[in-house]
């Protein structure tokens, strides 16, 4: 299955599957290349509804393995401001999903720990705000 998974530190995803514990980060250009690869491979998750632009960077968080039409990670994609800028009040975080082959996923750079921790705070705040408005 995912042979290289044995070489990585894993965590249990929301769905109960072991997934890589690392979060990957890509630029707008790299995300466009990954989307093109997903379309060419016949994947159904191709990050349709996320704005792509140089003012954003994109974090990929693996959530599930996919076996068909070929091996891939189903990754949550979070679009955040590039360059370490904090999310301004009222600014929207964009979320979508993208199928990424294991080889492509392992080639991507890891997000720095500080940026990953910021993401956790932003997501908790966004979830709280969404619930409060409901």
PDB file of C-alpha atoms in Angstrom, residues 35-91:
ATOM      1  CA  UNK A  35      -4.096  20.318  -9.393  1.00  0.00           C
ATOM      2  CA  UNK A  36      -2.993  19.658 -12.992  1.00  0.00           C
ATOM      3  CA  UNK A  37      -1.467  16.339 -11.879  1.00  0.00           C
ATOM      4  CA  UNK A  38      -4.698  15.375 -10.093  1.00  0.00           C
ATOM      5  CA  UNK A  39      -6.772  16.162 -13.196  1.00  0.00           C
ATOM      6  CA  UNK A  40      -4.371  14.211 -15.436  1.00  0.00           C
ATOM      7  CA  UNK A  41      -4.524  11.219 -13.065  1.00  0.00           C
ATOM      8  CA  UNK A  42      -8.339  11.190 -13.117  1.00  0.00           C
ATOM      9  CA  UNK A  43      -8.736  12.075  -9.451  1.00  0.00           C
ATOM     10  CA  UNK A  44     -12.102  13.476  -8.373  1.00  0.00           C
ATOM     11  CA  UNK A  45     -10.788  15.837  -5.696  1.00  0.00           C
ATOM     12  CA  UNK A  46      -9.092  18.688  -7.538  1.00  0.00           C
ATOM     13  CA  UNK A  47      -9.379  21.721  -5.229  1.00  0.00           C
ATOM     14  CA  UNK A  48     -12.133  23.294  -7.310  1.00  0.00           C
ATOM     15  CA  UNK A  49     -13.198  26.052  -4.970  1.00  0.00           C
ATOM     16  CA  UNK A  50     -10.025  27.585  -3.567  1.00  0.00           C
ATOM     17  CA  UNK A  51      -8.667  30.933  -4.789  1.00  0.00           C
ATOM     18  CA  UNK A  52      -5.147  30.595  -6.189  1.00  0.00           C
ATOM     19  CA  UNK A  53      -2.932  33.642  -5.956  1.00  0.00           C
ATOM     20  CA  UNK A  54       0.579  34.732  -4.984  1.00  0.00           C
ATOM     21  CA  UNK A  55      -0.693  36.406  -1.816  1.00  0.00           C
ATOM     22  CA  UNK A  56      -1.578  32.973  -0.388  1.00  0.00           C
ATOM     23  CA  UNK A  57       0.203  29.785   0.577  1.00  0.00           C
ATOM     24  CA  UNK A  58      -1.479  26.431   0.872  1.00  0.00           C
ATOM     25  CA  UNK A  59      -1.177  23.859   3.618  1.00  0.00           C
ATOM     26  CA  UNK A  60      -1.864  20.212   2.789  1.00  0.00           C
ATOM     27  CA  UNK A  61      -3.020  17.961   5.618  1.00  0.00           C
ATOM     28  CA  UNK A  62      -3.477  14.266   4.711  1.00  0.00           C
ATOM     29  CA  UNK A  63      -6.727  12.788   5.971  1.00  0.00           C
ATOM     30  CA  UNK A  64      -7.337   9.511   4.161  1.00  0.00           C
ATOM     31  CA  UNK A  65      -5.593   7.189   1.728  1.00  0.00           C
ATOM     32  CA  UNK A  66      -7.342   6.678  -1.629  1.00  0.00           C
ATOM     33  CA  UNK A  67      -6.858   3.485  -3.638  1.00  0.00           C
ATOM     34  CA  UNK A  68      -8.701   4.251  -6.878  1.00  0.00           C
ATOM     35  CA  UNK A  69      -8.034   5.223  -9.668  1.00  0.00           C
ATOM     36  CA  UNK A  70      -4.493   5.085  -8.233  1.00  0.00           C
ATOM     37  CA  UNK A  71      -2.830   5.543  -4.859  1.00  0.00           C
ATOM     38  CA  UNK A  72      -3.162   9.027  -3.386  1.00  0.00           C
ATOM     39  CA  UNK A  73      -3.652  10.942  -0.178  1.00  0.00           C
ATOM     40  CA  UNK A  74      -6.902  12.812   0.207  1.00  0.00           C
ATOM     41  CA  UNK A  75      -5.556  16.081   1.586  1.00  0.00           C
ATOM     42  CA  UNK A  76      -7.374  18.962   3.169  1.00  0.00           C
ATOM     43  CA  UNK A  77      -6.071  22.167   1.638  1.00  0.00           C
ATOM     44  CA  UNK A  78      -6.120  25.371   3.673  1.00  0.00           C
ATOM     45  CA  UNK A  79      -5.376  28.669   1.900  1.00  0.00           C
ATOM     46  CA  UNK A  80      -3.783  31.193   4.236  1.00  0.00           C
ATOM     47  CA  UNK A  81      -1.964  34.498   3.742  1.00  0.00           C
ATOM     48  CA  UNK A  82       1.600  33.988   2.487  1.00  0.00           C
ATOM     49  CA  UNK A  83       4.731  35.187   4.192  1.00  0.00           C
ATOM     50  CA  UNK A  84       3.776  34.692   7.802  1.00  0.00           C
ATOM     51  CA  UNK A  85       1.035  37.340   7.878  1.00  0.00           C
ATOM     52  CA  UNK A  86      -1.666  36.751  10.444  1.00  0.00           C
ATOM     53  CA  UNK A  87      -5.268  36.432   9.362  1.00  0.00           C
ATOM     54  CA  UNK A  88      -6.972  39.782   9.796  1.00  0.00           C
ATOM     55  CA  UNK A  89     -10.303  39.919  11.651  1.00  0.00           C
ATOM     56  CA  UNK A  90     -13.101  38.995   9.277  1.00  0.00           C
ATOM     57  CA  UNK A  91     -10.750  37.470   6.689  1.00  0.00           C
TER      58      UNK A  91
END
